[in-house]
Short mmCIF file of C-alpha atoms in Angstrom, two decimals:
data_model
loop_
_atom_site.label_atom_id
_atom_site.label_comp_id
_atom_site.label_asym_id
_atom_site.label_seq_id
_atom_site.Cartn_x
_atom_site.Cartn_y
_atom_site.Cartn_z
CA MET D 9 -101.72 133.61 -211.80
CA PRO D 10 -99.74 130.38 -211.57
CA THR D 11 -98.73 129.26 -208.11
CA ILE D 12 -95.62 127.19 -207.66
CA VAL D 13 -93.84 125.77 -204.62
CA LEU D 14 -90.33 127.20 -204.53
CA ASN D 15 -87.97 125.65 -201.99
CA GLY D 16 -90.94 124.51 -199.95
CA GLU D 17 -92.78 127.87 -199.97
CA PRO D 18 -95.80 128.70 -202.15
CA ARG D 19 -95.06 131.52 -204.58
CA GLN D 20 -97.21 133.30 -207.16
CA LEU D 21 -95.80 134.02 -210.57
CA ARG D 22 -97.14 136.84 -212.73
CA ALA D 23 -97.28 134.37 -215.64
CA PRO D 24 -95.79 131.04 -216.70
CA MET D 25 -92.10 131.62 -217.39
CA THR D 26 -88.90 129.78 -218.18
CA VAL D 27 -86.49 128.61 -215.50
CA ALA D 28 -84.01 131.22 -216.75
CA GLU D 29 -86.59 133.98 -216.32
CA LEU D 30 -87.46 132.78 -212.83
CA ILE D 31 -83.80 132.70 -211.78
CA SER D 32 -83.29 136.21 -213.04
CA GLU D 33 -86.49 137.43 -211.40
CA LEU D 34 -85.25 136.04 -208.07
CA GLY D 35 -82.02 137.98 -208.48
CA LEU D 36 -79.92 134.81 -208.68
CA GLU D 37 -76.98 134.01 -210.91
CA ALA D 38 -77.65 130.95 -213.04
CA ARG D 39 -74.07 129.70 -212.76
CA LEU D 40 -74.32 129.61 -208.95
CA VAL D 41 -77.46 127.50 -208.66
CA ALA D 42 -78.83 124.12 -209.67
CA VAL D 43 -82.52 123.58 -210.37
CA GLU D 44 -84.84 120.66 -209.87
CA ARG D 45 -88.40 120.81 -211.21
CA ASN D 46 -90.83 118.18 -209.93
CA ARG D 47 -87.81 116.14 -208.74
CA GLU D 48 -86.13 116.20 -212.15
CA ILE D 49 -82.95 118.20 -212.66
CA VAL D 50 -83.27 120.94 -215.25
CA PRO D 51 -79.81 121.10 -216.84
CA ARG D 52 -78.45 124.62 -217.19
CA ALA D 53 -78.46 124.32 -220.98
CA GLU D 54 -82.24 123.88 -220.81
CA HIS D 55 -83.04 126.80 -218.47
CA GLY D 56 -84.02 128.93 -221.44
CA GLU D 57 -86.70 126.53 -222.65
CA ALA D 58 -87.92 124.74 -219.53
CA LEU D 59 -91.25 126.23 -218.46
CA VAL D 60 -92.37 126.82 -214.89
CA ASP D 61 -96.13 126.69 -214.56
CA ASP D 62 -98.95 126.27 -212.06
CA GLY D 63 -98.42 123.46 -209.57
CA ASP D 64 -94.72 122.96 -210.29
CA ARG D 65 -92.47 122.21 -207.36
CA LEU D 66 -89.03 123.75 -207.70
CA GLU D 67 -85.88 123.32 -205.70
CA ILE D 68 -83.16 125.87 -206.34
CA VAL D 69 -79.97 124.98 -204.52
CA THR D 70 -76.41 126.12 -204.13
CA PHE D 71 -73.33 125.35 -202.06
CA VAL D 72 -72.96 126.57 -198.50
CA GLY D 73 -70.30 126.00 -195.88
CA GLY D 74 -70.31 122.46 -194.56
CA GLY D 75 -68.19 119.59 -193.31
CA MET K 538 -38.70 111.89 -198.06
CA ASN K 539 -39.53 114.94 -195.99
CA ALA K 540 -42.50 117.18 -195.30
CA HIS K 541 -41.83 119.15 -198.48
CA THR K 542 -41.62 116.23 -200.89
CA ASP K 543 -44.33 114.02 -199.39
CA THR K 544 -47.29 113.60 -201.72
CA TRP K 545 -50.20 111.22 -201.99
CA THR K 546 -52.71 110.33 -204.65
CA LEU K 547 -56.46 110.50 -204.25
CA ALA K 548 -58.62 109.53 -207.22
CA GLY K 549 -55.85 110.39 -209.66
CA ARG K 550 -55.03 113.74 -208.03
CA THR K 551 -51.58 114.27 -206.60
CA LEU K 552 -51.87 116.15 -203.34
CA ARG K 553 -49.34 117.67 -200.99
CA SER K 554 -51.66 118.40 -198.10
CA ARG K 555 -53.06 115.47 -196.17
CA LEU K 556 -55.56 117.68 -194.41
CA ILE K 557 -59.05 118.05 -195.88
CA VAL K 558 -61.17 120.68 -194.19
CA GLY K 559 -64.82 121.62 -194.02
CA THR K 560 -66.18 125.11 -194.63
CA GLY K 561 -69.05 125.05 -192.10
CA LYS K 562 -69.61 126.75 -188.73
CA TYR K 563 -67.29 129.72 -189.30
CA ALA K 564 -68.28 133.23 -188.24
CA ASP K 565 -68.18 134.55 -191.80
CA ALA K 566 -66.57 134.21 -195.21
CA GLU K 567 -63.45 136.10 -194.13
CA GLU K 568 -62.78 133.78 -191.23
CA THR K 569 -63.41 130.76 -193.46
CA LYS K 570 -60.94 132.01 -196.05
CA ALA K 571 -58.25 132.73 -193.46
CA ALA K 572 -58.69 129.31 -191.83
CA LEU K 573 -58.57 127.47 -195.16
CA ASP K 574 -55.40 129.36 -196.01
CA ALA K 575 -53.76 128.52 -192.67
CA SER K 576 -54.75 124.85 -192.95
CA GLY K 577 -52.88 124.42 -196.21
CA ALA K 578 -55.73 122.20 -197.43
CA GLU K 579 -56.17 121.56 -201.14
CA ILE K 580 -59.57 119.91 -200.85
CA VAL K 581 -62.44 121.51 -198.94
CA THR K 582 -65.91 120.15 -198.32
CA VAL K 583 -69.13 122.05 -199.01
CA ALA K 584 -72.80 121.29 -198.43
CA LEU K 585 -75.74 121.67 -200.79
CA ARG K 586 -78.75 123.65 -199.57
CA ARG K 587 -81.72 125.63 -200.84
CA VAL K 588 -80.59 129.11 -201.90
CA ASP K 589 -81.14 131.85 -199.38
CA LEU K 590 -82.86 134.55 -201.43
CA LYS K 591 -81.79 137.17 -198.88
CA ALA K 592 -78.13 136.19 -198.73
CA LYS K 593 -75.75 138.73 -200.23
CA ASP K 594 -72.82 136.49 -201.01
CA ASN K 595 -72.57 132.97 -202.26
CA LEU K 596 -69.76 130.60 -201.34
CA LEU K 597 -69.10 129.90 -205.00
CA SER K 598 -68.55 133.59 -205.64
CA TRP K 599 -65.75 134.02 -203.07
CA ILE K 600 -64.01 130.68 -202.78
CA ASP K 601 -60.84 130.32 -204.89
CA ARG K 602 -61.67 127.37 -207.08
CA ASP K 603 -58.26 127.37 -208.72
CA ARG K 604 -56.71 126.74 -205.33
CA TYR K 605 -59.25 124.41 -203.74
CA THR K 606 -61.01 121.33 -205.05
CA LEU K 607 -64.57 121.50 -203.74
CA LEU K 608 -65.85 118.26 -202.30
CA PRO K 609 -69.65 118.34 -202.10
CA ASN K 610 -71.10 116.32 -199.23
CA THR K 611 -74.49 114.83 -198.48
CA ALA K 612 -74.70 116.01 -194.88
CA GLY K 613 -78.23 115.75 -193.54
CA CYS K 614 -79.24 112.90 -195.87
CA TYR K 615 -80.85 109.92 -194.17
CA SER K 616 -81.38 107.68 -197.19
CA ALA K 617 -79.50 106.55 -200.26
CA ASP K 618 -82.14 108.25 -202.42
CA ASP K 619 -81.65 111.64 -200.74
CA ALA K 620 -77.88 111.36 -201.00
CA VAL K 621 -77.96 110.44 -204.68
CA ARG K 622 -80.45 113.23 -205.42
CA THR K 623 -78.25 115.74 -203.59
CA LEU K 624 -75.09 114.75 -205.44
CA ARG K 625 -76.77 114.83 -208.82
CA LEU K 626 -77.68 118.44 -208.07
CA ALA K 627 -74.14 119.11 -206.88
CA ARG K 628 -72.80 117.80 -210.17
CA GLU K 629 -75.14 120.17 -211.98
CA LEU K 630 -73.35 123.04 -210.22
CA GLY K 631 -70.34 122.30 -212.35
CA ILE K 632 -68.14 120.82 -209.67
CA ALA K 633 -65.93 117.84 -210.47
CA ASP K 634 -67.47 114.42 -210.00
CA ILE K 635 -65.60 113.76 -206.75
CA VAL K 636 -68.03 113.65 -203.83
CA LYS K 637 -68.17 112.91 -200.12
CA LEU K 638 -70.98 110.45 -199.48
CA GLU K 639 -72.47 110.44 -196.03
CA VAL K 640 -75.78 108.86 -195.19
CA ILE K 641 -76.72 109.46 -191.59
CA GLY K 642 -78.52 106.81 -189.56
CA ASP K 643 -79.12 108.51 -186.23
CA PRO K 644 -79.70 112.18 -185.38
CA LYS K 645 -78.11 112.05 -181.93
CA THR K 646 -74.79 110.46 -182.84
CA LEU K 647 -74.84 111.24 -186.58
CA PHE K 648 -73.43 107.76 -187.04
CA PRO K 649 -73.56 106.64 -190.66
CA ASP K 650 -76.12 104.19 -191.99
CA ASN K 651 -73.70 101.78 -193.64
CA GLU K 652 -76.42 99.87 -195.48
CA GLU K 653 -77.77 103.01 -197.16
CA THR K 654 -74.21 104.24 -197.76
CA LEU K 655 -73.36 101.06 -199.67
CA LYS K 656 -76.58 101.36 -201.65
CA ALA K 657 -75.89 104.99 -202.58
CA ALA K 658 -72.24 104.28 -203.40
CA LYS K 659 -73.28 101.61 -205.87
CA ILE K 660 -75.64 103.99 -207.72
CA LEU K 661 -73.19 106.90 -207.71
CA LEU K 662 -70.29 104.80 -208.96
CA HIS K 663 -72.51 103.49 -211.73
CA GLU K 664 -73.24 107.12 -212.69
CA GLY K 665 -69.55 107.93 -212.91
CA PHE K 666 -69.02 109.73 -209.62
CA THR K 667 -65.77 109.43 -207.69
CA VAL K 668 -67.03 108.45 -204.27
CA LEU K 669 -65.36 109.13 -200.93
CA PRO K 670 -67.63 107.51 -198.35
CA TYR K 671 -67.89 108.43 -194.68
CA CYS K 672 -68.48 105.25 -192.67
CA THR K 673 -68.08 103.68 -189.27
CA ASP K 674 -64.64 102.45 -188.19
CA ASP K 675 -65.61 98.96 -189.28
CA PRO K 676 -63.10 97.02 -191.41
CA VAL K 677 -65.88 94.98 -193.01
CA VAL K 678 -67.87 97.94 -194.31
CA CYS K 679 -64.63 99.60 -195.46
CA ARG K 680 -63.73 96.48 -197.39
CA LYS K 681 -67.16 96.40 -199.03
CA LEU K 682 -66.96 100.08 -200.00
CA GLU K 683 -63.54 99.55 -201.52
CA ALA K 684 -64.76 96.46 -203.40
CA LEU K 685 -67.57 98.53 -204.95
CA GLY K 686 -64.99 100.92 -206.36
CA CYS K 687 -64.89 103.83 -203.92
CA ALA K 688 -61.76 105.97 -204.33
CA ALA K 689 -61.06 106.04 -200.58
CA VAL K 690 -62.65 104.99 -197.32
CA MET K 691 -63.35 107.55 -194.63
CA PRO K 692 -63.96 105.92 -191.27
CA LEU K 693 -64.96 108.19 -188.41
CA ALA K 694 -62.65 108.85 -185.48
CA ALA K 695 -65.66 109.67 -183.29
CA PRO K 696 -69.11 111.24 -183.81
CA ILE K 697 -69.20 114.31 -186.08
CA GLY K 698 -68.50 117.49 -184.14
CA SER K 699 -67.76 115.61 -180.90
CA GLY K 700 -64.03 116.33 -180.67
CA LEU K 701 -63.57 113.00 -178.89
CA GLY K 702 -60.54 112.00 -180.93
CA ILE K 703 -59.83 108.52 -182.24
CA ARG K 704 -62.03 106.14 -180.27
CA ASN K 705 -60.76 102.91 -181.73
CA ARG K 706 -57.17 103.01 -182.89
CA HIS K 707 -57.10 99.26 -183.30
CA ASN K 708 -59.92 99.30 -185.87
CA ILE K 709 -58.36 102.20 -187.77
CA ARG K 710 -55.12 100.23 -187.91
CA LEU K 711 -56.93 97.14 -189.23
CA ILE K 712 -58.67 99.24 -191.88
CA ILE K 713 -55.34 100.71 -193.00
CA GLU K 714 -53.73 97.27 -193.06
CA GLN K 715 -56.31 95.84 -195.47
CA ALA K 716 -57.02 98.88 -197.66
CA ASN K 717 -55.69 99.38 -201.17
CA VAL K 718 -57.26 102.83 -201.40
CA PRO K 719 -56.47 105.86 -199.23
CA VAL K 720 -57.84 105.80 -195.69
CA ILE K 721 -58.97 109.20 -194.48
CA VAL K 722 -60.11 109.61 -190.91
CA ASP K 723 -63.24 111.73 -191.11
CA ALA K 724 -64.99 113.34 -188.14
CA GLY K 725 -64.44 113.42 -184.42
CA VAL K 726 -60.96 114.92 -184.29
CA GLY K 727 -60.76 117.50 -181.49
CA THR K 728 -57.27 118.92 -181.46
CA ALA K 729 -53.92 118.72 -183.21
CA SER K 730 -52.69 115.66 -181.32
CA ASP K 731 -55.74 113.70 -182.55
CA ALA K 732 -54.76 114.49 -186.14
CA THR K 733 -51.20 113.45 -185.35
CA VAL K 734 -52.38 110.13 -183.90
CA ALA K 735 -54.43 109.44 -187.05
CA MET K 736 -51.39 110.06 -189.22
CA GLU K 737 -49.09 108.04 -186.95
CA LEU K 738 -51.44 105.09 -187.34
CA GLY K 739 -50.78 105.31 -191.08
CA CYS K 740 -53.85 107.13 -192.38
CA ASP K 741 -53.39 108.84 -195.72
CA GLY K 742 -55.30 111.91 -194.65
CA VAL K 743 -57.59 113.52 -192.09
CA LEU K 744 -60.84 115.37 -192.70
CA MET K 745 -62.20 117.81 -190.14
CA ASN K 746 -64.40 120.84 -189.72
CA THR K 747 -65.58 121.60 -186.19
CA ALA K 748 -62.18 121.11 -184.54
CA ILE K 749 -60.96 124.13 -186.48
CA ALA K 750 -64.13 126.20 -186.84
CA LYS K 751 -65.10 125.96 -183.18
CA ALA K 752 -61.66 126.56 -181.67
CA ASP K 753 -61.37 129.88 -179.83
CA ASP K 754 -59.00 130.97 -182.58
CA PRO K 755 -59.92 128.99 -185.70
CA ILE K 756 -57.10 130.38 -187.78
CA MET K 757 -54.45 129.42 -185.25
CA MET K 758 -56.03 125.98 -184.86
CA ALA K 759 -56.01 125.52 -188.64
CA GLU K 760 -52.26 126.06 -188.55
CA ALA K 761 -51.95 123.68 -185.59
CA MET K 762 -53.83 121.02 -187.54
CA ARG K 763 -51.63 121.54 -190.58
CA LEU K 764 -48.55 120.99 -188.44
CA GLY K 765 -50.14 118.13 -186.48
CA VAL K 766 -50.85 116.24 -189.70
CA ILE K 767 -47.31 116.82 -190.97
CA ALA K 768 -45.80 115.74 -187.62
CA GLY K 769 -47.85 112.55 -187.58
CA ARG K 770 -47.01 111.70 -191.16
CA LEU K 771 -43.27 112.21 -190.58
CA ALA K 772 -43.39 110.15 -187.40
CA TYR K 773 -45.19 107.35 -189.26
CA GLN K 774 -42.58 107.36 -192.01
CA ALA K 775 -39.71 107.66 -189.56
CA GLY K 776 -40.94 104.54 -187.72
CA ARG K 777 -41.34 104.89 -183.99
CA MET K 778 -39.14 103.21 -181.38
CA PRO K 779 -40.43 100.08 -179.72
CA ILE K 780 -42.41 100.53 -176.54
CA ARG K 781 -40.72 99.02 -173.46
CA ALA K 782 -42.13 98.23 -170.07
CA TYR K 783 -39.02 99.46 -168.27
CA ALA K 784 -36.44 102.18 -168.64
CA ASN K 785 -33.55 102.02 -171.07
CA ALA K 786 -30.83 104.55 -170.29
CA SER K 787 -30.11 107.17 -172.93
CA SER K 788 -26.61 107.92 -171.69
CA PRO K 789 -23.75 105.38 -171.75
CA THR K 790 -23.93 103.01 -168.79
CA GLY K 791 -20.13 102.63 -168.68
CA GLY K 792 -17.42 105.19 -167.96
CA LEU K 793 -19.06 106.60 -164.89
CA ILE K 794 -16.75 108.32 -162.42
CA GLU K 795 -16.22 106.60 -159.11
#
């Protein structure tokens, strides 16, 4: 099983999957998050094709309250 | 000109409110919404963070984006690279290209690192962002940020979250005097009179978060800040009386009974 680092935490995936599949599996809404894979932004239009596989480092971010 | 017709322009946007508020440190979403409403703000700042997979609601799902322009910040960034990376992600979230750039140089005072701020501003402007930079109350760095093409300069009143009020009115006045872009006092305001002072000095706007969020009654303080900003703006436009060392009677000095 591929292991990725998601927001700094190791996480096992059942199989390699697309960014869109990962977002949905995490219960997130694609329009509310931005994704970086190995320090490169994955534009939303590419979520359906971009693959997440063993060793990838992902950052999934959103807006929170702040000054 | 009065409080109802007064407007200003920031990066091509015509705004009525001169108060920009943060969305951090509130008890919950309800309190945030009520405080934003009471503040009358049209622009509100937000921060970018890793998603909380356990969180039930997301700021983007409850904030009224028709009413408020979201201004993503780079709070917590200590280098130009981190700030640029953060704002590129913010842009990916579909927010307008207007951003608040802050690059921190010291964890205790949260004073900005002006060198890294200038470096980040240059990159962001090149990439088409509209940059509102938080900086020290230094006329030289403000002039450099404006020369790069920043849409405003945002000198601090005092350290972020300190509530100390405007520490150096003279510098703020010098910055206003030289600037051809809006000057927004950002950070350090503690109470309504501080916001009034900023506006009386001639600032175009005031940005604050903690002064409202950490008041005993944030919603009432948001209203106080709204009024404080309006009062200061009107006083600035009205033009204050000269300061005298001695008294000058308000009633006629002649015609006294004997």
